[in-house]
Short mmCIF file of N, CA and C in Angstrom, two decimals:
data_model
loop_
_atom_site.label_atom_id
_atom_site.label_comp_id
_atom_site.label_asym_id
_atom_site.label_seq_id
_atom_site.Cartn_x
_atom_site.Cartn_y
_atom_site.Cartn_z
N MET A 1 84.80 120.51 118.02
CA MET A 1 83.88 121.44 117.49
C MET A 1 84.25 122.89 117.88
N LYS A 2 83.84 123.78 117.03
CA LYS A 2 84.10 125.24 117.35
C LYS A 2 83.32 125.62 118.59
N GLU A 3 83.85 126.65 119.23
CA GLU A 3 83.19 127.26 120.38
C GLU A 3 81.77 127.59 120.03
N GLY A 4 80.84 127.14 120.79
CA GLY A 4 79.42 127.43 120.60
C GLY A 4 78.78 126.42 119.57
N LYS A 5 79.53 125.53 119.02
CA LYS A 5 78.98 124.59 118.00
C LYS A 5 78.94 123.16 118.51
N GLN A 6 79.20 122.94 119.87
CA GLN A 6 79.25 121.56 120.37
C GLN A 6 77.90 120.83 120.18
N GLY A 7 76.80 121.52 120.14
CA GLY A 7 75.52 120.89 119.88
C GLY A 7 75.28 120.48 118.47
N GLU A 8 76.22 120.68 117.59
CA GLU A 8 76.05 120.37 116.16
C GLU A 8 76.54 118.94 115.80
N THR A 9 77.03 118.15 116.80
CA THR A 9 77.59 116.86 116.46
C THR A 9 76.53 115.96 115.83
N GLY A 10 75.30 116.01 116.31
CA GLY A 10 74.24 115.17 115.75
C GLY A 10 73.98 115.55 114.35
N ARG A 11 73.89 116.89 114.05
CA ARG A 11 73.61 117.26 112.70
C ARG A 11 74.77 116.89 111.76
N LEU A 12 75.97 116.99 112.28
CA LEU A 12 77.16 116.62 111.42
C LEU A 12 77.11 115.08 111.18
N ALA A 13 76.87 114.32 112.21
CA ALA A 13 76.90 112.85 112.07
C ALA A 13 75.80 112.46 111.06
N THR A 14 74.67 113.02 111.11
CA THR A 14 73.51 112.75 110.21
C THR A 14 73.93 113.04 108.77
N ALA A 15 74.55 114.19 108.60
CA ALA A 15 74.95 114.63 107.23
C ALA A 15 76.02 113.68 106.70
N LEU A 16 76.93 113.26 107.55
CA LEU A 16 78.02 112.33 107.08
C LEU A 16 77.43 110.96 106.73
N ALA A 17 76.51 110.44 107.58
CA ALA A 17 75.88 109.15 107.29
C ALA A 17 75.07 109.15 106.01
N ALA A 18 74.42 110.32 105.73
CA ALA A 18 73.62 110.38 104.50
C ALA A 18 74.45 110.36 103.22
N LEU A 19 75.71 110.58 103.31
CA LEU A 19 76.56 110.67 102.10
C LEU A 19 76.63 109.33 101.37
N GLN A 20 76.50 108.20 102.06
CA GLN A 20 76.56 106.92 101.37
C GLN A 20 75.46 106.85 100.30
N LYS A 21 74.28 107.31 100.68
CA LYS A 21 73.17 107.25 99.74
C LYS A 21 73.19 108.45 98.71
N SER A 22 73.46 109.63 99.32
CA SER A 22 73.32 110.88 98.49
C SER A 22 74.42 110.99 97.41
N THR A 23 75.50 110.20 97.54
CA THR A 23 76.57 110.25 96.57
C THR A 23 76.44 109.05 95.63
N GLY A 24 75.30 108.45 95.56
CA GLY A 24 75.08 107.43 94.56
C GLY A 24 75.72 106.13 94.81
N GLY A 25 75.97 105.81 96.13
CA GLY A 25 76.59 104.56 96.49
C GLY A 25 78.03 104.40 96.21
N LEU A 26 78.74 105.54 96.05
CA LEU A 26 80.18 105.47 95.83
C LEU A 26 80.93 104.83 97.02
N MET A 27 80.36 105.00 98.21
CA MET A 27 80.91 104.31 99.40
C MET A 27 80.36 102.93 99.46
N ARG A 28 81.19 101.97 99.57
CA ARG A 28 80.67 100.59 99.78
C ARG A 28 80.25 100.38 101.25
N GLU A 29 80.94 101.00 102.11
CA GLU A 29 80.62 100.93 103.54
C GLU A 29 80.76 102.32 104.13
N CYS A 30 79.92 102.64 105.15
CA CYS A 30 79.98 103.91 105.82
C CYS A 30 79.63 103.69 107.28
N GLU A 31 80.47 104.17 108.16
CA GLU A 31 80.26 104.11 109.59
C GLU A 31 80.54 105.52 110.16
N VAL A 32 79.61 105.99 110.93
CA VAL A 32 79.74 107.26 111.63
C VAL A 32 79.56 107.04 113.12
N ALA A 33 80.40 107.61 113.91
CA ALA A 33 80.38 107.40 115.36
C ALA A 33 80.72 108.70 116.06
N HIS A 34 80.29 108.78 117.36
CA HIS A 34 80.53 109.91 118.21
C HIS A 34 81.65 109.50 119.21
N ASP A 35 82.42 110.44 119.62
CA ASP A 35 83.39 110.21 120.72
C ASP A 35 82.67 109.95 122.03
N VAL A 36 83.13 108.98 122.72
CA VAL A 36 82.47 108.64 124.06
C VAL A 36 83.31 109.02 125.26
N ILE A 37 84.58 109.31 125.07
CA ILE A 37 85.52 109.61 126.19
C ILE A 37 85.56 111.17 126.40
N HIS A 38 85.59 111.90 125.32
CA HIS A 38 85.67 113.35 125.37
C HIS A 38 86.96 113.83 126.05
N ALA A 39 88.02 113.11 125.76
CA ALA A 39 89.36 113.59 126.23
C ALA A 39 89.73 114.89 125.51
N LYS A 40 90.69 115.55 126.08
CA LYS A 40 91.13 116.84 125.56
C LYS A 40 91.64 116.74 124.10
N ASN A 41 92.27 115.61 123.77
CA ASN A 41 92.84 115.48 122.43
C ASN A 41 91.93 114.57 121.50
N SER A 42 90.69 114.43 121.92
CA SER A 42 89.73 113.61 121.08
C SER A 42 89.04 114.48 120.08
N TYR A 43 88.53 113.84 119.03
CA TYR A 43 87.66 114.48 118.04
C TYR A 43 86.21 114.03 118.38
N ASP A 44 85.25 114.75 117.93
CA ASP A 44 83.85 114.55 118.34
C ASP A 44 83.11 113.53 117.51
N VAL A 45 83.43 113.45 116.19
CA VAL A 45 82.72 112.64 115.21
C VAL A 45 83.73 112.00 114.27
N VAL A 46 83.53 110.75 113.92
CA VAL A 46 84.39 110.09 112.98
C VAL A 46 83.57 109.48 111.86
N LEU A 47 84.13 109.48 110.68
CA LEU A 47 83.57 108.85 109.49
C LEU A 47 84.56 107.78 109.01
N ASN A 48 84.22 106.55 109.02
CA ASN A 48 84.99 105.49 108.37
C ASN A 48 84.29 105.02 107.14
N SER A 49 84.94 105.11 106.01
CA SER A 49 84.21 104.65 104.79
C SER A 49 85.18 103.84 103.92
N VAL A 50 84.54 102.96 103.11
CA VAL A 50 85.26 102.10 102.21
C VAL A 50 84.78 102.31 100.79
N PHE A 51 85.70 102.43 99.89
CA PHE A 51 85.43 102.66 98.48
C PHE A 51 86.00 101.46 97.67
N ALA A 52 85.32 101.13 96.59
CA ALA A 52 85.79 100.01 95.73
C ALA A 52 87.08 100.30 95.08
N SER A 53 87.36 101.58 94.80
CA SER A 53 88.58 101.93 94.05
C SER A 53 88.97 103.39 94.44
N THR A 54 90.19 103.68 94.09
CA THR A 54 90.68 105.05 94.24
C THR A 54 89.88 106.03 93.35
N ASP A 55 89.48 105.52 92.18
CA ASP A 55 88.66 106.31 91.29
C ASP A 55 87.33 106.70 91.94
N ASP A 56 86.70 105.75 92.63
CA ASP A 56 85.46 106.03 93.30
C ASP A 56 85.72 107.10 94.40
N LEU A 57 86.81 106.98 95.13
CA LEU A 57 87.13 107.94 96.15
C LEU A 57 87.31 109.38 95.56
N GLU A 58 88.03 109.38 94.42
CA GLU A 58 88.22 110.69 93.75
C GLU A 58 86.93 111.30 93.30
N THR A 59 86.01 110.46 92.75
CA THR A 59 84.67 110.95 92.33
C THR A 59 83.97 111.47 93.52
N TYR A 60 83.93 110.74 94.62
CA TYR A 60 83.33 111.13 95.88
C TYR A 60 83.80 112.49 96.39
N ARG A 61 85.12 112.63 96.36
CA ARG A 61 85.78 113.88 96.87
C ARG A 61 85.19 115.13 96.26
N VAL A 62 84.78 115.07 95.00
CA VAL A 62 84.31 116.29 94.29
C VAL A 62 82.79 116.26 94.10
N HIS A 63 82.15 115.25 94.57
CA HIS A 63 80.65 115.12 94.42
C HIS A 63 80.00 116.27 95.17
N PRO A 64 79.04 116.93 94.50
CA PRO A 64 78.32 118.08 95.11
C PRO A 64 77.82 117.87 96.50
N GLU A 65 77.28 116.65 96.81
CA GLU A 65 76.79 116.39 98.13
C GLU A 65 77.88 116.30 99.13
N HIS A 66 79.07 115.77 98.76
CA HIS A 66 80.12 115.74 99.65
C HIS A 66 80.69 117.14 99.92
N VAL A 67 80.70 117.94 98.90
CA VAL A 67 81.18 119.33 99.02
C VAL A 67 80.24 120.11 99.99
N LYS A 68 78.92 119.85 99.99
CA LYS A 68 78.00 120.45 100.95
C LYS A 68 78.35 120.10 102.37
N VAL A 69 78.72 118.82 102.58
CA VAL A 69 79.07 118.41 103.92
C VAL A 69 80.42 119.00 104.33
N LEU A 70 81.32 119.13 103.38
CA LEU A 70 82.57 119.81 103.69
C LEU A 70 82.27 121.25 104.14
N ASP A 71 81.37 121.93 103.56
CA ASP A 71 81.05 123.26 104.01
C ASP A 71 80.49 123.26 105.46
N LEU A 72 79.67 122.30 105.77
CA LEU A 72 79.17 122.19 107.12
C LEU A 72 80.35 121.92 108.05
N ILE A 73 81.25 121.02 107.72
CA ILE A 73 82.41 120.77 108.53
C ILE A 73 83.18 122.01 108.83
N LYS A 74 83.43 122.85 107.79
CA LYS A 74 84.15 124.11 107.95
C LYS A 74 83.39 125.03 108.91
N GLU A 75 82.04 124.98 108.87
CA GLU A 75 81.23 125.81 109.70
C GLU A 75 81.30 125.48 111.19
N VAL A 76 81.36 124.12 111.44
CA VAL A 76 81.16 123.70 112.88
C VAL A 76 82.42 123.12 113.51
N CYS A 77 83.39 122.75 112.74
CA CYS A 77 84.55 121.99 113.31
C CYS A 77 85.74 122.94 113.50
N GLU A 78 86.35 122.83 114.62
CA GLU A 78 87.61 123.62 114.92
C GLU A 78 88.73 123.11 114.05
N SER A 79 88.85 121.79 113.96
CA SER A 79 89.89 121.18 113.14
C SER A 79 89.42 119.79 112.68
N THR A 80 90.08 119.24 111.67
CA THR A 80 89.77 117.92 111.15
C THR A 80 91.05 117.20 110.91
N VAL A 81 90.93 115.89 110.79
CA VAL A 81 91.99 114.98 110.40
C VAL A 81 91.40 113.96 109.47
N LYS A 82 92.19 113.64 108.45
CA LYS A 82 91.70 112.51 107.52
C LYS A 82 92.89 111.74 107.10
N VAL A 83 92.65 110.47 106.81
CA VAL A 83 93.63 109.57 106.27
C VAL A 83 93.00 108.78 105.19
N ASP A 84 93.50 108.73 104.00
CA ASP A 84 93.09 107.93 102.92
C ASP A 84 94.14 106.82 102.71
N TYR A 85 93.69 105.55 102.78
CA TYR A 85 94.62 104.46 102.69
C TYR A 85 93.96 103.28 102.00
N GLY A 86 94.80 102.44 101.42
CA GLY A 86 94.30 101.26 100.74
C GLY A 86 94.27 100.03 101.62
N ILE A 87 93.33 99.14 101.32
CA ILE A 87 93.24 97.91 102.14
C ILE A 87 93.19 96.70 101.17
#
């Protein structure tokens, strides 16, 4: 989290978890968790999500509710990492 924004992890986690419903169920599964170790190289919040198809993922990426959360992420996060992969 950015300097002075460490208290925003709960707000961010809540916003991420709400995406499953607010994006019309595009996510088949959604899991949000907080870091428990707080190591120097750790991230504070994680979102693991499952989509039925790459098309659903692409639709989600540009969904207005997702874009709102991206704006929040830019506001409070020092850096981010993401990986999109097939299962």
